[in-house]
Each structure stands twice: as C-alpha cells, then as structure tokens.
PDB file of C-alpha atoms in Angstrom:
ATOM      1  CA  PRO A   1     155.146 256.358  91.378  1.00  0.00           C
ATOM      2  CA  VAL A   2     152.204 255.642  88.989  1.00  0.00           C
ATOM      3  CA  ASP A   3     150.205 258.570  90.326  1.00  0.00           C
ATOM      4  CA  ARG A   4     152.924 260.981  88.883  1.00  0.00           C
ATOM      5  CA  LEU A   5     153.292 259.487  85.363  1.00  0.00           C
ATOM      6  CA  GLY A   6     150.600 261.540  83.805  1.00  0.00           C
ATOM      7  CA  VAL A   7     149.874 258.673  81.242  1.00  0.00           C
ATOM      8  CA  PRO A   8     147.664 255.729  81.366  1.00  0.00           C
ATOM      9  CA  VAL A   9     149.392 252.676  82.898  1.00  0.00           C
ATOM     10  CA  ALA A  10     148.842 249.212  81.545  1.00  0.00           C
ATOM     11  CA  LEU A  11     149.701 245.881  83.223  1.00  0.00           C
ATOM     12  CA  GLY A  12     150.869 242.850  81.510  1.00  0.00           C
ATOM     13  CA  THR A  13     153.306 239.932  82.021  1.00  0.00           C
ATOM     14  CA  ASP A  14     156.682 239.221  80.501  1.00  0.00           C
ATOM     15  CA  GLY A  15     156.440 235.469  80.688  1.00  0.00           C
ATOM     16  CA  LEU A  16     157.587 235.199  84.331  1.00  0.00           C
ATOM     17  CA  GLY A  17     153.941 234.845  85.357  1.00  0.00           C
ATOM     18  CA  ASN A  18     150.622 234.478  83.779  1.00  0.00           C
ATOM     19  CA  ASP A  19     148.240 235.456  86.487  1.00  0.00           C
ATOM     20  CA  MET A  20     146.825 238.894  85.721  1.00  0.00           C
ATOM     21  CA  PRO A  21     144.915 239.312  89.004  1.00  0.00           C
ATOM     22  CA  ALA A  22     148.123 238.515  90.876  1.00  0.00           C
ATOM     23  CA  GLU A  23     149.953 241.013  88.685  1.00  0.00           C
ATOM     24  CA  ALA A  24     147.412 243.613  89.561  1.00  0.00           C
ATOM     25  CA  ARG A  25     147.730 242.817  93.295  1.00  0.00           C
ATOM     26  CA  ILE A  26     151.492 243.210  93.130  1.00  0.00           C
ATOM     27  CA  ALA A  27     151.130 246.554  91.274  1.00  0.00           C
ATOM     28  CA  TRP A  28     148.771 247.713  94.103  1.00  0.00           C
ATOM     29  CA  LEU A  29     151.232 246.541  96.740  1.00  0.00           C
ATOM     30  CA  LYS A  30     154.182 248.033  95.042  1.00  0.00           C
ATOM     31  CA  ALA A  31     152.412 251.495  94.814  1.00  0.00           C
ATOM     32  CA  ARG A  32     151.352 251.413  98.321  1.00  0.00           C
ATOM     33  CA  ASP A  33     154.981 250.406  99.407  1.00  0.00           C
ATOM     34  CA  ALA A  34     156.176 253.485  97.477  1.00  0.00           C
ATOM     35  CA  GLY A  35     153.693 255.633  99.485  1.00  0.00           C
ATOM     36  CA  VAL A  36     151.259 256.034  96.567  1.00  0.00           C
ATOM     37  CA  ALA A  37     147.755 256.085  97.860  1.00  0.00           C
ATOM     38  CA  ILE A  38     146.296 254.247  94.803  1.00  0.00           C
ATOM     39  CA  LEU A  39     142.715 252.848  95.014  1.00  0.00           C
ATOM     40  CA  PRO A  40     141.923 249.201  94.025  1.00  0.00           C
ATOM     41  CA  GLN A  41     139.842 250.687  91.241  1.00  0.00           C
ATOM     42  CA  GLN A  42     142.677 252.473  89.729  1.00  0.00           C
ATOM     43  CA  THR A  43     144.737 249.345  89.623  1.00  0.00           C
ATOM     44  CA  VAL A  44     142.046 247.355  88.069  1.00  0.00           C
ATOM     45  CA  ALA A  45     141.713 250.130  85.551  1.00  0.00           C
ATOM     46  CA  MET A  46     145.247 249.365  84.526  1.00  0.00           C
ATOM     47  CA  LEU A  47     144.011 245.925  83.428  1.00  0.00           C
ATOM     48  CA  GLY A  48     141.377 247.569  81.199  1.00  0.00           C
ATOM     49  CA  THR A  49     143.983 249.898  79.789  1.00  0.00           C
ATOM     50  CA  ALA A  50     146.088 246.790  78.848  1.00  0.00           C
ATOM     51  CA  GLN A  51     143.050 245.148  77.190  1.00  0.00           C
ATOM     52  CA  ARG A  52     142.187 248.175  75.081  1.00  0.00           C
ATOM     53  CA  THR A  53     145.809 248.763  74.121  1.00  0.00           C
ATOM     54  CA  ALA A  54     146.335 245.067  73.140  1.00  0.00           C
ATOM     55  CA  GLY A  55     143.078 245.130  71.186  1.00  0.00           C
ATOM     56  CA  ARG A  56     144.132 248.240  69.294  1.00  0.00           C
ATOM     57  CA  LEU A  57     147.653 247.112  68.543  1.00  0.00           C
ATOM     58  CA  LEU A  58     146.532 243.613  67.457  1.00  0.00           C
ATOM     59  CA  GLY A  59     143.598 244.831  65.570  1.00  0.00           C
ATOM     60  CA  ILE A  60     141.289 242.463  67.633  1.00  0.00           C
ATOM     61  CA  ARG A  61     137.945 243.377  69.332  1.00  0.00           C
ATOM     62  CA  LEU A  62     138.458 242.492  72.948  1.00  0.00           C
ATOM     63  CA  GLY A  63     136.306 242.942  76.121  1.00  0.00           C
ATOM     64  CA  GLU A  64     132.953 242.302  74.541  1.00  0.00           C
ATOM     65  CA  LEU A  65     130.688 239.415  73.868  1.00  0.00           C
ATOM     66  CA  ARG A  66     129.490 240.159  70.394  1.00  0.00           C
ATOM     67  CA  PRO A  67     129.821 238.656  66.890  1.00  0.00           C
ATOM     68  CA  GLY A  68     133.210 239.523  65.451  1.00  0.00           C
ATOM     69  CA  ALA A  69     134.843 239.886  68.898  1.00  0.00           C
ATOM     70  CA  ALA A  70     137.645 237.601  69.949  1.00  0.00           C
ATOM     71  CA  ALA A  71     135.357 235.478  72.075  1.00  0.00           C
ATOM     72  CA  ASP A  72     137.856 235.086  74.867  1.00  0.00           C
ATOM     73  CA  LEU A  73     136.243 234.140  78.323  1.00  0.00           C
ATOM     74  CA  VAL A  74     137.371 233.183  81.716  1.00  0.00           C
ATOM     75  CA  VAL A  75     134.968 231.390  84.078  1.00  0.00           C
ATOM     76  CA  THR A  76     135.953 231.290  87.739  1.00  0.00           C
ATOM     77  CA  ASP A  77     134.713 229.354  90.749  1.00  0.00           C
ATOM     78  CA  TYR A  78     135.258 232.426  92.948  1.00  0.00           C
ATOM     79  CA  ARG A  79     133.003 232.308  96.052  1.00  0.00           C
ATOM     80  CA  PRO A  80     133.461 235.498  97.965  1.00  0.00           C
ATOM     81  CA  ALA A  81     133.365 235.470 101.760  1.00  0.00           C
ATOM     82  CA  THR A  82     132.094 238.995 101.839  1.00  0.00           C
ATOM     83  CA  PRO A  83     129.375 240.822  99.919  1.00  0.00           C
ATOM     84  CA  LEU A  84     130.192 241.583  96.244  1.00  0.00           C
ATOM     85  CA  ASP A  85     128.815 244.675  94.681  1.00  0.00           C
ATOM     86  CA  ALA A  86     129.759 247.397  92.205  1.00  0.00           C
ATOM     87  CA  ALA A  87     131.455 249.468  95.063  1.00  0.00           C
ATOM     88  CA  ASN A  88     133.827 246.713  96.072  1.00  0.00           C
ATOM     89  CA  LEU A  89     134.371 244.790  92.891  1.00  0.00           C
ATOM     90  CA  ALA A  90     137.793 246.069  92.360  1.00  0.00           C
ATOM     91  CA  GLY A  91     138.815 244.901  95.771  1.00  0.00           C
ATOM     92  CA  HIS A  92     137.455 241.411  94.987  1.00  0.00           C
ATOM     93  CA  VAL A  93     139.394 241.360  91.820  1.00  0.00           C
ATOM     94  CA  LEU A  94     142.701 242.343  93.596  1.00  0.00           C
ATOM     95  CA  PHE A  95     142.281 240.272  96.688  1.00  0.00           C
ATOM     96  CA  GLY A  96     140.016 237.415  95.904  1.00  0.00           C
ATOM     97  CA  LEU A  97     140.602 236.424  92.324  1.00  0.00           C
ATOM     98  CA  GLY A  98     143.722 234.607  90.958  1.00  0.00           C
ATOM     99  CA  GLY A  99     144.898 231.818  88.860  1.00  0.00           C
ATOM    100  CA  ALA A 100     143.574 229.241  91.365  1.00  0.00           C
ATOM    101  CA  THR A 101     140.059 230.492  90.918  1.00  0.00           C
ATOM    102  CA  MET A 102     140.091 230.044  87.022  1.00  0.00           C
ATOM    103  CA  ARG A 103     138.007 227.015  86.116  1.00  0.00           C
ATOM    104  CA  HIS A 104     137.300 227.377  82.312  1.00  0.00           C
ATOM    105  CA  VAL A 105     139.121 229.376  79.741  1.00  0.00           C
ATOM    106  CA  MET A 106     137.657 230.030  76.192  1.00  0.00           C
ATOM    107  CA  VAL A 107     139.945 231.508  73.481  1.00  0.00           C
ATOM    108  CA  ALA A 108     138.490 232.505  70.088  1.00  0.00           C
ATOM    109  CA  GLY A 109     135.210 230.648  70.972  1.00  0.00           C
ATOM    110  CA  ARG A 110     136.850 227.356  71.791  1.00  0.00           C
ATOM    111  CA  TRP A 111     137.568 226.009  75.321  1.00  0.00           C
ATOM    112  CA  ALA A 112     141.238 226.076  75.874  1.00  0.00           C
ATOM    113  CA  MET A 113     140.801 224.773  79.502  1.00  0.00           C
ATOM    114  CA  PHE A 114     137.735 223.097  80.842  1.00  0.00           C
ATOM    115  CA  ASP A 115     137.432 221.921  84.368  1.00  0.00           C
ATOM    116  CA  ARG A 116     141.105 223.066  84.976  1.00  0.00           C
ATOM    117  CA  GLN A 117     142.273 220.663  82.211  1.00  0.00           C
ATOM    118  CA  VAL A 118     144.041 221.954  79.145  1.00  0.00           C
ATOM    119  CA  THR A 119     142.049 220.897  76.078  1.00  0.00           C
ATOM    120  CA  GLY A 120     143.112 219.953  72.520  1.00  0.00           C
ATOM    121  CA  LEU A 121     146.646 218.962  73.330  1.00  0.00           C
ATOM    122  CA  ASP A 122     148.575 216.491  75.416  1.00  0.00           C
ATOM    123  CA  GLU A 123     149.750 218.568  78.361  1.00  0.00           C
ATOM    124  CA  ALA A 124     152.066 216.072  79.694  1.00  0.00           C
ATOM    125  CA  GLU A 125     153.920 215.874  76.345  1.00  0.00           C
ATOM    126  CA  CYS A 126     153.967 219.639  76.092  1.00  0.00           C
ATOM    127  CA  ARG A 127     155.629 219.829  79.618  1.00  0.00           C
ATOM    128  CA  ALA A 128     158.105 217.185  78.566  1.00  0.00           C
ATOM    129  CA  GLN A 129     158.972 219.035  75.339  1.00  0.00           C
ATOM    130  CA  ALA A 130     159.242 222.331  77.103  1.00  0.00           C
ATOM    131  CA  SER A 131     161.623 220.679  79.758  1.00  0.00           C
ATOM    132  CA  ARG A 132     163.733 219.246  76.902  1.00  0.00           C
ATOM    133  CA  THR A 133     163.941 222.639  75.146  1.00  0.00           C
ATOM    134  CA  ALA A 134     164.846 224.390  78.309  1.00  0.00           C
ATOM    135  CA  ALA A 135     167.661 221.931  79.086  1.00  0.00           C
ATOM    136  CA  ALA A 136     168.994 222.444  75.490  1.00  0.00           C
ATOM    137  CA  LEU A 137     168.770 226.137  75.802  1.00  0.00           C
ATOM    138  CA  TRP A 138     170.593 226.177  79.141  1.00  0.00           C
ATOM    139  CA  ALA A 139     173.305 223.923  77.813  1.00  0.00           C
ATOM    140  CA  ARG A 140     173.707 226.445  74.798  1.00  0.00           C
ATOM    141  CA  LEU A 141     173.866 229.383  77.124  1.00  0.00           C
ATOM    142  CA  SER A 142     176.340 227.785  79.403  1.00  0.00           C
ATOM    143  CA  ARG A 143     178.797 227.316  76.477  1.00  0.00           C
ATOM    144  CA  ILE A 144     178.520 231.007  75.535  1.00  0.00           C
ATOM    145  CA  THR A 145     179.467 232.435  79.019  1.00  0.00           C
TER     146      THR A 145
END
C-alpha cells in the first residue's frame, strides 16, 4: 500500500527485468489491484525518486543534459495514437513506452545501442558466454542441493 508508507518510493529492477517503463506499469497495476487509487503521475514520480537516489548514492549527476552530468540518454520511436501533452505525459510513459520503443541508448556520452544494435561488443559472443556461465553456475548449484 504505497499510499500509506509515508516515505518516497523508488522503482528499480533486481536483474529479473530491465524495462523501467514496464516496472512502473506493474507498480501502478499492483497498487490498483490492492485498492490504492494511485495516479499515473505518482507512479512516474517513483522513477524520478529512483534516479535522484541513484545519483546521490553513486555521486553521479543524473537527469540533466549539462557538462559534468552522466550523459545518459534514451531515444525512442514512440508514436502515440492519442494526443501527448503535459497533462497526460505520465499515462503515455506508463501505457505507451517500453523496451520495444527504445531505439538508441547513450551511456556516458557514447552510444551503447544504436538502431537497436548493441555497439562496442560482439553481442552474439556475449550471449554465448552468458549461456556457458549460466550452465556452469546451474551445474554448481545442483551439486550443492
């Protein structure tokens, strides 16, 4: 019941997913399911709380496009079917954006993904290495239990 916590709430991921708009949508749906009349704006504000908290804890300037800031940026190809303005922006973030709309990602001023292609590494080799590592980890875990 986020409306009764009395403290700022931040959203994040624990490695299970990496789609922050989807995480926000799930938070909104879970709150509604629990009978909490939470507005889309309140849920999107949780993303802002996460950004400010991460910046403070990591000592990084986030959320601004200025010299000295982290220079992280996401470019989407979101094309809303309904009008988009300040009054309904949170609704578009919750119900329109998502990982599938992300086209380019810049991290520390360098493109990490461009035209939906990871840059600067061999994605196929990374996936193959991750698969080998996961198989080795599962083999170790199965011997423990």
